[in-house]
Structure formats: structure tokens, C-alpha cells
Amino acid sequence: MSLPVTYARWLEELLGEAPPSEPKATCHDCVMCQPDLPADRAFNPATRCCTYVPRMPNFLVGRLLEDPDPALAPGLRSLQSRLAGEAAHPLGLELSEAQAAEYDRLLADESFGQADIQCPHQRDDGLCGIWKHRNGICATWFCRHGRGAVGEAFWDAVQRWLTAIEDVLAEFAARSAYQARGLAVDAAGLAEGAWGAWPGTPAEFYRACADRVAGLDWRAVRRLGGPAVRKRARAVRRTHRALFDERLPPRLWLAPHDSLDDASPQRRLMAYSGTDWVTVPAALDDLLGTFDGRRVPAAVAALRSAGCAPDGPLLRALYDQRVLVQNEP
């Protein structure tokens, strides 16, 4: 896993270190398409988590158009197709009304990852044609997290931060592109998708937007983003610190959860997410009710007497996955 270069740089400048990876989310060999997953849990191998058409801010579109990497040829073809349709907008590529409605139906049916809806940028080999320049949502969604719900909270905060940045910089880049040509900026028109007096093609406009954003560091983005982006940056830092906090609450309760392997000696338990799990011995799963609010050492001692106490990493994983929780459910 790697973030788009510009986004990774901003995040590293914000955190003071390289962003973490999520090696359990294997996009090159989708963990959600493995044959041992139940059919009602597994992703559609043809579409996987790409049952989503991404919005792309103007500057990302421009970055893609300018990138000479030959590996991006399939992505460029799909991008040109969107540019020729109704998606092109001064602030970026939007979803058509039909695409938005289709995605709303997918969410209502709870069929994300299982539907036949396919991202137009997905290559024939199933991988992403615009991977190097994907948006903040695509860059931060993972089916599985090394720290379970703790990791999900971090990446959700990063996604909200990047989405806010995309909105701010798309408007900044559009205004700057017009002003560089000596053209008046129609703020209402921009919001409504009007191209105004722009004399060139949408592709030329998007390249100009990419030029306006190129070279911005996090300090410049922070200044442009104002209070909303700064607030979301604080959430990113807070949830990042939580990734390194491995303390357990003094008391734990067993939470409602699903088991994928009731008849197996090893069971995969799901709680916080329908795509992530922790694997435990069946004997331990049967006795997890021992975590009934008593102090954790007492619960572990009782399980040890029964011959199935979890070790430290497994206990932490059960908590990270929210199979065990700190408040009575």
C-alpha cells in the first residue's frame, strides 16, 4: 500500500514520520476473494471493492494527464472517456446522476464489493488504472486493518482530512487557473459546473490546475484550508497517536459478533467490520463470555484455568477488533 505521492508527502509533514501501511489489505491478491470465505461475505472477484466511481479533483486529473508513465495508459483511456461525457466540471470529474443513483442503491442493498458495478478506471487485470493519482477516498479505504477499529479510525480521519483538502484546493486551483489567464472568476458558476470564459479544453484546464497545486507543502495547504482542514488535521494526529497505544481497559465485556467458522477448530470473528476479523481457537470463542466486566487479569486467569487463555497479542487483537469492548454492550 502506498498513498499518492503528494498526499503521502502532506501526511508525512503533518505526522512528522512516514504514514503507516496496511499489509493485511492485499489489493494485488484480494483477501476478500479467497475461496474459504462464505459467499455472503466474499467480494465479487471481477469488481472487488471497486464498485465505486471516484470523484476526482481537478488538480489530480491534471496530474494524471501530465504523467508520462506508460503504465498509466489504461487509466488515461478511461479518463478521456469521462472527460468526453457529462462528468467534466471545473472543480473536477463528478459522478453522473445515473452513477450517483446506482451507488446509492448499492449502499442501500448493502452490496458494496459484491455488486456488478465497476469503476471505469479498473484495468482488465482487476487493478486500478489511476492508482498513482487516486483520490482521498480510494487511497484510504482498506478492507482490513492491522489495528482493527483503531486503524479504521485513523484512516477515516485521514480520508476526511484529504477530502476537505481536495475540496479547498480544487476551488483554489480553478480560481488560480482563471486568474492566470486574466479571466473573471464566477464563484457561483464554478459551484454549478459552468466553464465561463475558459478558452481551452477541459484537459488544458485540469493541467493548469495541477500546475497551481504542484509544489504546495502541508504548511501552504494548511493556510489555504483554514479552520476546517486544521480541525481535521488534529483528528489525524490524535488517531495516529492511538495506533501506538496498546493499553487495555481495566475491564472488558464480550460484544455481539459474527463467527465465520462455527464448525471449525479455528474461528474468524467479526465485530467492528464486515470485512475484517480475528482468528481464535473455537474453545476460546466458546468461553469469551468470561469477559463479563470483571477485571481483565481475573478473566484471563479464569480462562487459563480452563486451558484456553489468550496471550497478550491475541487479547489486544480481540479488543482492537471490538469483539471485546470497554463498556457493557
mmCIF file of C-alpha atoms in Angstrom:
data_model
loop_
_atom_site.group_PDB
_atom_site.id
_atom_site.type_symbol
_atom_site.label_atom_id
_atom_site.label_comp_id
_atom_site.label_asym_id
_atom_site.label_seq_id
_atom_site.Cartn_x
_atom_site.Cartn_y
_atom_site.Cartn_z
ATOM 1 C CA MET A 1 0.000 0.000 0.000
ATOM 2 C CA SER A 2 1.244 3.474 -0.816
ATOM 3 C CA LEU A 3 -0.555 6.790 -0.911
ATOM 4 C CA PRO A 4 -0.381 9.036 -3.973
ATOM 5 C CA VAL A 5 2.968 10.848 -3.789
ATOM 6 C CA THR A 6 1.617 14.316 -2.988
ATOM 7 C CA TYR A 7 -0.812 13.023 -0.364
ATOM 8 C CA ALA A 8 1.890 10.880 1.249
ATOM 9 C CA ARG A 9 4.168 13.922 1.472
ATOM 10 C CA TRP A 10 1.489 16.076 3.113
ATOM 11 C CA LEU A 11 0.644 13.325 5.589
ATOM 12 C CA GLU A 12 4.299 12.760 6.453
ATOM 13 C CA GLU A 13 4.754 16.503 7.005
ATOM 14 C CA LEU A 14 1.694 16.514 9.266
ATOM 15 C CA LEU A 15 2.712 13.461 11.304
ATOM 16 C CA GLY A 16 6.465 14.001 11.325
ATOM 17 C CA GLU A 17 7.021 10.473 10.028
ATOM 18 C CA ALA A 18 6.039 8.230 7.137
ATOM 19 C CA PRO A 19 2.387 7.112 7.220
ATOM 20 C CA PRO A 20 1.752 3.520 8.312
ATOM 21 C CA SER A 21 0.960 0.730 5.886
ATOM 22 C CA GLU A 22 -1.862 -1.820 5.974
ATOM 23 C CA PRO A 23 -0.285 -5.070 4.743
ATOM 24 C CA LYS A 24 -3.401 -7.137 5.505
ATOM 25 C CA ALA A 25 -5.298 -5.283 2.757
ATOM 26 C CA THR A 26 -3.799 -7.038 -0.257
ATOM 27 C CA CYS A 27 -5.123 -5.257 -3.330
ATOM 28 C CA HIS A 28 -2.871 -7.285 -5.664
ATOM 29 C CA ASP A 29 -4.349 -10.556 -4.326
ATOM 30 C CA CYS A 30 -7.644 -9.569 -2.745
ATOM 31 C CA VAL A 31 -8.046 -11.097 0.692
ATOM 32 C CA MET A 32 -11.823 -10.717 0.311
ATOM 33 C CA CYS A 33 -11.865 -13.033 -2.727
ATOM 34 C CA GLN A 34 -10.253 -16.024 -1.034
ATOM 35 C CA PRO A 35 -12.099 -19.334 -1.587
ATOM 36 C CA ASP A 36 -12.525 -20.066 2.122
ATOM 37 C CA LEU A 37 -14.757 -17.030 2.659
ATOM 38 C CA PRO A 38 -18.526 -17.626 2.789
ATOM 39 C CA ALA A 39 -20.332 -16.488 -0.352
ATOM 40 C CA ASP A 40 -22.282 -13.838 1.542
ATOM 41 C CA ARG A 41 -19.017 -12.275 2.755
ATOM 42 C CA ALA A 42 -16.723 -12.638 -0.245
ATOM 43 C CA PHE A 43 -16.258 -9.838 -2.748
ATOM 44 C CA ASN A 44 -17.088 -10.180 -6.423
ATOM 45 C CA PRO A 45 -13.682 -11.089 -7.925
ATOM 46 C CA ALA A 46 -14.467 -9.066 -11.057
ATOM 47 C CA THR A 47 -15.067 -5.802 -9.199
ATOM 48 C CA ARG A 48 -13.897 -6.289 -5.579
ATOM 49 C CA CYS A 49 -14.026 -3.004 -3.648
ATOM 50 C CA CYS A 50 -14.029 -1.034 -6.914
ATOM 51 C CA THR A 51 -17.836 -0.915 -7.025
ATOM 52 C CA TYR A 52 -17.432 2.843 -6.815
ATOM 53 C CA VAL A 53 -16.886 5.644 -9.334
ATOM 54 C CA PRO A 54 -14.497 8.193 -7.809
ATOM 55 C CA ARG A 55 -14.841 11.942 -7.860
ATOM 56 C CA MET A 56 -11.504 13.406 -8.912
ATOM 57 C CA PRO A 57 -10.482 16.969 -8.029
ATOM 58 C CA ASN A 58 -9.249 18.993 -10.977
ATOM 59 C CA PHE A 59 -5.605 19.000 -9.907
ATOM 60 C CA LEU A 60 -5.490 15.193 -9.656
ATOM 61 C CA VAL A 61 -6.988 14.912 -13.131
ATOM 62 C CA GLY A 62 -4.275 17.260 -14.352
ATOM 63 C CA ARG A 63 -1.542 15.246 -12.625
ATOM 64 C CA LEU A 64 -2.758 12.125 -14.387
ATOM 65 C CA LEU A 65 -2.909 13.852 -17.767
ATOM 66 C CA GLU A 66 0.664 15.113 -17.332
ATOM 67 C CA ASP A 67 2.167 11.846 -16.093
ATOM 68 C CA PRO A 68 4.317 10.188 -18.814
ATOM 69 C CA ASP A 69 4.331 6.775 -17.108
ATOM 70 C CA PRO A 70 3.363 4.224 -19.823
ATOM 71 C CA ALA A 71 1.745 2.020 -17.167
ATOM 72 C CA LEU A 72 -0.986 4.676 -16.887
ATOM 73 C CA ALA A 73 -2.176 4.181 -20.484
ATOM 74 C CA PRO A 74 -5.344 2.240 -19.469
ATOM 75 C CA GLY A 75 -6.115 4.869 -16.847
ATOM 76 C CA LEU A 76 -5.683 7.669 -19.361
ATOM 77 C CA ARG A 77 -8.081 5.975 -21.774
ATOM 78 C CA SER A 78 -10.747 5.656 -19.093
ATOM 79 C CA LEU A 79 -10.104 9.236 -18.024
ATOM 80 C CA GLN A 80 -10.555 10.525 -21.571
ATOM 81 C CA SER A 81 -13.870 8.686 -21.731
ATOM 82 C CA ARG A 82 -15.071 10.506 -18.620
ATOM 83 C CA LEU A 83 -13.788 13.820 -19.962
ATOM 84 C CA ALA A 84 -15.886 13.319 -23.078
ATOM 85 C CA GLY A 85 -19.034 12.706 -21.037
ATOM 86 C CA GLU A 86 -21.005 14.747 -18.562
ATOM 87 C CA ALA A 87 -18.542 14.277 -15.695
ATOM 88 C CA ALA A 88 -16.192 17.155 -16.610
ATOM 89 C CA HIS A 89 -16.601 20.086 -14.224
ATOM 90 C CA PRO A 90 -14.215 22.972 -13.407
ATOM 91 C CA LEU A 91 -13.730 21.580 -9.913
ATOM 92 C CA GLY A 92 -13.009 18.075 -11.196
ATOM 93 C CA LEU A 93 -14.670 14.941 -12.510
ATOM 94 C CA GLU A 94 -18.041 14.326 -10.907
ATOM 95 C CA LEU A 95 -20.400 11.377 -10.925
ATOM 96 C CA SER A 96 -23.241 11.442 -13.382
ATOM 97 C CA GLU A 97 -26.741 11.380 -11.917
ATOM 98 C CA ALA A 98 -27.090 7.764 -13.027
ATOM 99 C CA GLN A 99 -23.807 6.760 -11.361
ATOM 100 C CA ALA A 100 -24.728 8.514 -8.127
ATOM 101 C CA ALA A 101 -28.140 6.832 -8.061
ATOM 102 C CA GLU A 102 -26.588 3.441 -8.787
ATOM 103 C CA TYR A 103 -24.129 3.817 -5.931
ATOM 104 C CA ASP A 104 -26.913 4.888 -3.560
ATOM 105 C CA ARG A 105 -28.790 1.691 -4.456
ATOM 106 C CA LEU A 106 -25.658 -0.366 -3.839
ATOM 107 C CA LEU A 107 -25.287 1.089 -0.344
ATOM 108 C CA ALA A 108 -28.973 0.620 0.409
ATOM 109 C CA ASP A 109 -28.697 -3.039 -0.636
ATOM 110 C CA GLU A 110 -25.520 -3.480 1.452
ATOM 111 C CA SER A 111 -23.826 -4.969 -1.612
ATOM 112 C CA PHE A 112 -20.581 -2.996 -1.583
ATOM 113 C CA GLY A 113 -17.840 -5.207 -3.003
ATOM 114 C CA GLN A 114 -20.366 -7.731 -4.293
ATOM 115 C CA ALA A 115 -22.262 -5.832 -6.970
ATOM 116 C CA ASP A 116 -21.541 -5.801 -10.702
ATOM 117 C CA ILE A 117 -20.993 -2.023 -10.701
ATOM 118 C CA GLN A 118 -17.446 -1.438 -11.868
ATOM 119 C CA CYS A 119 -15.182 1.573 -11.607
ATOM 120 C CA PRO A 120 -14.414 2.837 -15.124
ATOM 121 C CA HIS A 121 -10.733 3.055 -14.183
ATOM 122 C CA GLN A 122 -10.370 -0.627 -13.314
ATOM 123 C CA ARG A 123 -7.953 -2.389 -15.668
ATOM 124 C CA ASP A 124 -8.574 -5.729 -17.366
ATOM 125 C CA ASP A 125 -6.323 -7.412 -14.789
ATOM 126 C CA GLY A 126 -8.529 -6.066 -11.984
ATOM 127 C CA LEU A 127 -6.052 -3.478 -10.718
ATOM 128 C CA CYS A 128 -6.514 0.290 -10.712
ATOM 129 C CA GLY A 129 -5.602 2.251 -13.834
ATOM 130 C CA ILE A 130 -5.191 5.551 -11.949
ATOM 131 C CA TRP A 131 -3.566 4.157 -8.789
ATOM 132 C CA LYS A 132 -0.794 6.774 -8.689
ATOM 133 C CA HIS A 133 -3.341 9.606 -8.742
ATOM 134 C CA ARG A 134 -6.381 8.142 -6.989
ATOM 135 C CA ASN A 135 -8.483 10.327 -4.720
ATOM 136 C CA GLY A 136 -8.527 10.505 -0.933
ATOM 137 C CA ILE A 137 -11.355 8.002 -0.525
ATOM 138 C CA CYS A 138 -9.764 5.335 -2.714
ATOM 139 C CA ALA A 139 -6.369 5.954 -1.092
ATOM 140 C CA THR A 140 -7.580 5.471 2.482
ATOM 141 C CA TRP A 141 -10.192 2.701 2.354
ATOM 142 C CA PHE A 142 -8.952 -0.700 3.473
ATOM 143 C CA CYS A 143 -10.935 -3.892 3.933
ATOM 144 C CA ARG A 144 -8.649 -4.938 6.800
ATOM 145 C CA HIS A 145 -6.563 -3.031 9.338
ATOM 146 C CA GLY A 146 -3.555 -4.125 11.351
ATOM 147 C CA ARG A 147 -5.053 -2.487 14.449
ATOM 148 C CA GLY A 148 -8.685 -3.228 13.632
ATOM 149 C CA ALA A 149 -11.064 -0.450 14.672
ATOM 150 C CA VAL A 150 -8.124 1.678 15.841
ATOM 151 C CA GLY A 151 -6.675 1.602 12.340
ATOM 152 C CA GLU A 152 -10.066 2.241 10.787
ATOM 153 C CA ALA A 153 -10.462 5.367 12.945
ATOM 154 C CA PHE A 154 -7.079 6.652 11.782
ATOM 155 C CA TRP A 155 -7.724 6.111 8.079
ATOM 156 C CA ASP A 156 -11.224 7.529 8.380
ATOM 157 C CA ALA A 157 -9.688 10.684 9.863
ATOM 158 C CA VAL A 158 -7.137 10.811 7.032
ATOM 159 C CA GLN A 159 -9.913 10.374 4.474
ATOM 160 C CA ARG A 160 -11.925 13.248 5.942
ATOM 161 C CA TRP A 161 -8.794 15.411 6.020
ATOM 162 C CA LEU A 162 -7.873 14.629 2.411
ATOM 163 C CA THR A 163 -11.435 15.114 1.174
ATOM 164 C CA ALA A 164 -11.544 18.546 2.807
ATOM 165 C CA ILE A 165 -8.188 19.382 1.224
ATOM 166 C CA GLU A 166 -9.400 18.214 -2.185
ATOM 167 C CA ASP A 167 -12.433 20.484 -1.981
ATOM 168 C CA VAL A 168 -10.376 23.509 -0.912
ATOM 169 C CA LEU A 169 -7.573 23.001 -3.421
ATOM 170 C CA ALA A 170 -9.945 22.275 -6.299
ATOM 171 C CA GLU A 171 -11.533 25.694 -5.825
ATOM 172 C CA PHE A 172 -8.157 27.362 -5.260
ATOM 173 C CA ALA A 173 -6.716 25.759 -8.395
ATOM 174 C CA ALA A 174 -9.738 26.639 -10.523
ATOM 175 C CA ARG A 175 -9.706 30.274 -9.427
ATOM 176 C CA SER A 176 -5.960 30.489 -9.984
ATOM 177 C CA ALA A 177 -6.219 28.965 -13.448
ATOM 178 C CA TYR A 178 -8.791 31.559 -14.492
ATOM 179 C CA GLN A 179 -6.880 34.432 -12.934
ATOM 180 C CA ALA A 180 -3.641 33.373 -14.652
ATOM 181 C CA ARG A 181 -5.452 33.929 -17.965
ATOM 182 C CA GLY A 182 -6.799 37.282 -16.812
ATOM 183 C CA LEU A 183 -10.335 35.888 -16.670
ATOM 184 C CA ALA A 184 -13.018 36.786 -14.165
ATOM 185 C CA VAL A 185 -13.969 34.090 -11.687
ATOM 186 C CA ASP A 186 -17.658 33.303 -11.345
ATOM 187 C CA ALA A 187 -17.867 31.616 -7.930
ATOM 188 C CA ALA A 188 -21.495 30.593 -8.377
ATOM 189 C CA GLY A 189 -20.743 29.293 -11.837
ATOM 190 C CA LEU A 190 -17.845 27.197 -10.561
ATOM 191 C CA ALA A 191 -20.065 25.558 -7.980
ATOM 192 C CA GLU A 192 -22.651 24.794 -10.663
ATOM 193 C CA GLY A 193 -20.120 23.405 -13.127
ATOM 194 C CA ALA A 194 -20.050 26.324 -15.572
ATOM 195 C CA TRP A 195 -16.828 26.780 -17.538
ATOM 196 C CA GLY A 196 -17.361 30.508 -18.014
ATOM 197 C CA ALA A 197 -14.918 32.193 -20.377
ATOM 198 C CA TRP A 198 -12.273 29.458 -20.304
ATOM 199 C CA PRO A 199 -10.921 29.431 -23.871
ATOM 200 C CA GLY A 200 -9.375 25.976 -23.963
ATOM 201 C CA THR A 201 -10.397 22.370 -23.406
ATOM 202 C CA PRO A 202 -11.218 20.812 -20.035
ATOM 203 C CA ALA A 203 -7.972 18.822 -20.283
ATOM 204 C CA GLU A 204 -5.970 22.042 -20.624
ATOM 205 C CA PHE A 205 -7.817 23.491 -17.648
ATOM 206 C CA TYR A 206 -7.062 20.450 -15.497
ATOM 207 C CA ARG A 207 -3.372 20.649 -16.404
ATOM 208 C CA ALA A 208 -3.372 24.305 -15.368
ATOM 209 C CA CYS A 209 -4.969 23.311 -12.056
ATOM 210 C CA ALA A 210 -2.274 20.690 -11.477
ATOM 211 C CA ASP A 211 0.362 23.365 -12.043
ATOM 212 C CA ARG A 212 -1.256 25.593 -9.398
ATOM 213 C CA VAL A 213 -1.133 22.839 -6.765
ATOM 214 C CA ALA A 214 2.276 21.392 -7.657
ATOM 215 C CA GLY A 215 4.861 22.255 -5.047
ATOM 216 C CA LEU A 216 2.429 23.130 -2.256
ATOM 217 C CA ASP A 217 3.664 21.781 1.053
ATOM 218 C CA TRP A 218 1.490 20.985 4.070
ATOM 219 C CA ARG A 219 2.037 24.444 5.575
ATOM 220 C CA ALA A 220 0.662 26.073 2.419
ATOM 221 C CA VAL A 221 -2.245 23.636 2.287
ATOM 222 C CA ARG A 222 -2.966 24.270 5.970
ATOM 223 C CA ARG A 223 -3.068 28.013 5.349
ATOM 224 C CA LEU A 224 -5.394 27.646 2.352
ATOM 225 C CA GLY A 225 -7.592 25.115 4.120
ATOM 226 C CA GLY A 226 -8.495 27.296 7.064
ATOM 227 C CA PRO A 227 -10.186 26.101 10.277
ATOM 228 C CA ALA A 228 -11.987 23.109 8.724
ATOM 229 C CA VAL A 229 -8.806 21.499 7.397
ATOM 230 C CA ARG A 230 -6.883 22.310 10.595
ATOM 231 C CA LYS A 231 -9.606 20.684 12.697
ATOM 232 C CA ARG A 232 -9.427 17.526 10.614
ATOM 233 C CA ALA A 233 -5.631 17.562 10.820
ATOM 234 C CA ARG A 234 -5.899 17.478 14.621
ATOM 235 C CA ALA A 235 -8.098 14.387 14.348
ATOM 236 C CA VAL A 236 -5.481 12.726 12.133
ATOM 237 C CA ARG A 237 -2.748 13.365 14.700
ATOM 238 C CA ARG A 238 -4.941 12.179 17.571
ATOM 239 C CA THR A 239 -5.924 8.912 15.879
ATOM 240 C CA HIS A 240 -2.334 8.383 14.736
ATOM 241 C CA ARG A 241 -1.146 8.531 18.356
ATOM 242 C CA ALA A 242 -3.768 5.929 19.229
ATOM 243 C CA LEU A 243 -2.116 3.464 16.831
ATOM 244 C CA PHE A 244 0.826 3.259 19.231
ATOM 245 C CA ASP A 245 -1.226 2.982 22.420
ATOM 246 C CA GLU A 246 -1.526 -0.712 23.274
ATOM 247 C CA ARG A 247 -3.013 -0.327 26.735
ATOM 248 C CA LEU A 248 -6.136 -2.322 27.503
ATOM 249 C CA PRO A 249 -9.050 -1.023 29.566
ATOM 250 C CA PRO A 250 -9.142 -2.432 33.105
ATOM 251 C CA ARG A 251 -12.420 -4.243 32.385
ATOM 252 C CA LEU A 252 -13.739 -5.808 29.183
ATOM 253 C CA TRP A 253 -17.080 -7.150 28.006
ATOM 254 C CA LEU A 254 -17.873 -9.540 25.183
ATOM 255 C CA ALA A 255 -19.631 -7.679 22.365
ATOM 256 C CA PRO A 256 -22.047 -9.072 19.772
ATOM 257 C CA HIS A 257 -20.046 -10.552 16.903
ATOM 258 C CA ASP A 258 -20.260 -12.938 13.970
ATOM 259 C CA SER A 259 -18.319 -16.161 13.510
ATOM 260 C CA LEU A 260 -17.422 -17.344 10.011
ATOM 261 C CA ASP A 261 -16.430 -20.863 11.014
ATOM 262 C CA ASP A 262 -18.791 -22.280 13.629
ATOM 263 C CA ALA A 263 -17.824 -25.886 12.850
ATOM 264 C CA SER A 264 -14.082 -25.264 12.639
ATOM 265 C CA PRO A 265 -11.438 -25.623 15.361
ATOM 266 C CA GLN A 266 -10.334 -22.103 14.403
ATOM 267 C CA ARG A 267 -12.963 -19.379 14.100
ATOM 268 C CA ARG A 268 -12.822 -15.996 12.406
ATOM 269 C CA LEU A 269 -14.701 -13.454 14.500
ATOM 270 C CA MET A 270 -16.070 -10.204 13.064
ATOM 271 C CA ALA A 271 -17.393 -7.277 15.063
ATOM 272 C CA TYR A 272 -16.420 -3.739 14.032
ATOM 273 C CA SER A 273 -16.392 -4.539 10.306
ATOM 274 C CA GLY A 274 -17.865 -6.983 7.828
ATOM 275 C CA THR A 275 -14.502 -7.360 6.101
ATOM 276 C CA ASP A 276 -12.057 -7.749 8.998
ATOM 277 C CA TRP A 277 -11.670 -10.478 11.565
ATOM 278 C CA VAL A 278 -9.550 -12.057 14.265
ATOM 279 C CA THR A 279 -8.929 -15.814 14.290
ATOM 280 C CA VAL A 280 -9.238 -17.637 17.619
ATOM 281 C CA PRO A 281 -9.446 -21.258 18.785
ATOM 282 C CA ALA A 282 -13.036 -22.463 18.997
ATOM 283 C CA ALA A 283 -12.525 -23.358 22.663
ATOM 284 C CA LEU A 284 -11.639 -19.750 23.434
ATOM 285 C CA ASP A 285 -14.560 -18.405 21.405
ATOM 286 C CA ASP A 286 -16.925 -20.583 23.432
ATOM 287 C CA LEU A 287 -15.630 -19.044 26.665
ATOM 288 C CA LEU A 288 -15.256 -15.387 25.669
ATOM 289 C CA GLY A 289 -18.310 -14.651 27.805
ATOM 290 C CA THR A 290 -15.844 -14.837 30.694
ATOM 291 C CA PHE A 291 -15.165 -11.208 29.812
ATOM 292 C CA ASP A 292 -18.268 -10.003 31.621
ATOM 293 C CA GLY A 293 -16.948 -6.785 33.102
ATOM 294 C CA ARG A 294 -14.664 -8.383 35.642
ATOM 295 C CA ARG A 295 -11.103 -7.088 35.653
ATOM 296 C CA VAL A 296 -9.052 -8.320 32.711
ATOM 297 C CA PRO A 297 -6.434 -10.215 34.795
ATOM 298 C CA ALA A 298 -9.238 -12.087 36.577
ATOM 299 C CA ALA A 299 -10.888 -13.025 33.278
ATOM 300 C CA VAL A 300 -7.565 -14.197 31.828
ATOM 301 C CA ALA A 301 -6.875 -16.251 34.970
ATOM 302 C CA ALA A 302 -10.274 -17.938 34.656
ATOM 303 C CA LEU A 303 -9.576 -18.772 31.015
ATOM 304 C CA ARG A 304 -6.127 -20.052 31.916
ATOM 305 C CA SER A 305 -7.742 -22.434 34.397
ATOM 306 C CA ALA A 306 -9.902 -23.677 31.516
ATOM 307 C CA GLY A 307 -6.800 -24.167 29.375
ATOM 308 C CA CYS A 308 -7.512 -21.520 26.736
ATOM 309 C CA ALA A 309 -6.251 -18.143 27.907
ATOM 310 C CA PRO A 310 -5.375 -15.710 25.088
ATOM 311 C CA ASP A 311 -1.822 -14.404 25.015
ATOM 312 C CA GLY A 312 -1.165 -10.661 25.027
ATOM 313 C CA PRO A 313 -1.243 -10.089 21.241
ATOM 314 C CA LEU A 314 -4.444 -12.110 20.800
ATOM 315 C CA LEU A 315 -6.144 -10.301 23.669
ATOM 316 C CA ARG A 316 -5.130 -6.986 22.107
ATOM 317 C CA ALA A 317 -6.474 -8.165 18.720
ATOM 318 C CA LEU A 318 -9.811 -9.129 20.267
ATOM 319 C CA TYR A 319 -10.068 -5.622 21.686
ATOM 320 C CA ASP A 320 -8.882 -3.918 18.500
ATOM 321 C CA GLN A 321 -11.482 -5.878 16.548
ATOM 322 C CA ARG A 322 -14.113 -4.842 19.122
ATOM 323 C CA VAL A 323 -15.030 -8.431 19.884
ATOM 324 C CA LEU A 324 -14.188 -7.252 23.388
ATOM 325 C CA VAL A 325 -15.222 -3.726 24.373
ATOM 326 C CA GLN A 326 -14.598 -1.399 27.299
ATOM 327 C CA ASN A 327 -18.251 -0.586 28.013
ATOM 328 C CA GLU A 328 -21.037 -3.048 28.646
ATOM 329 C CA PRO A 329 -22.900 -3.523 25.336
#
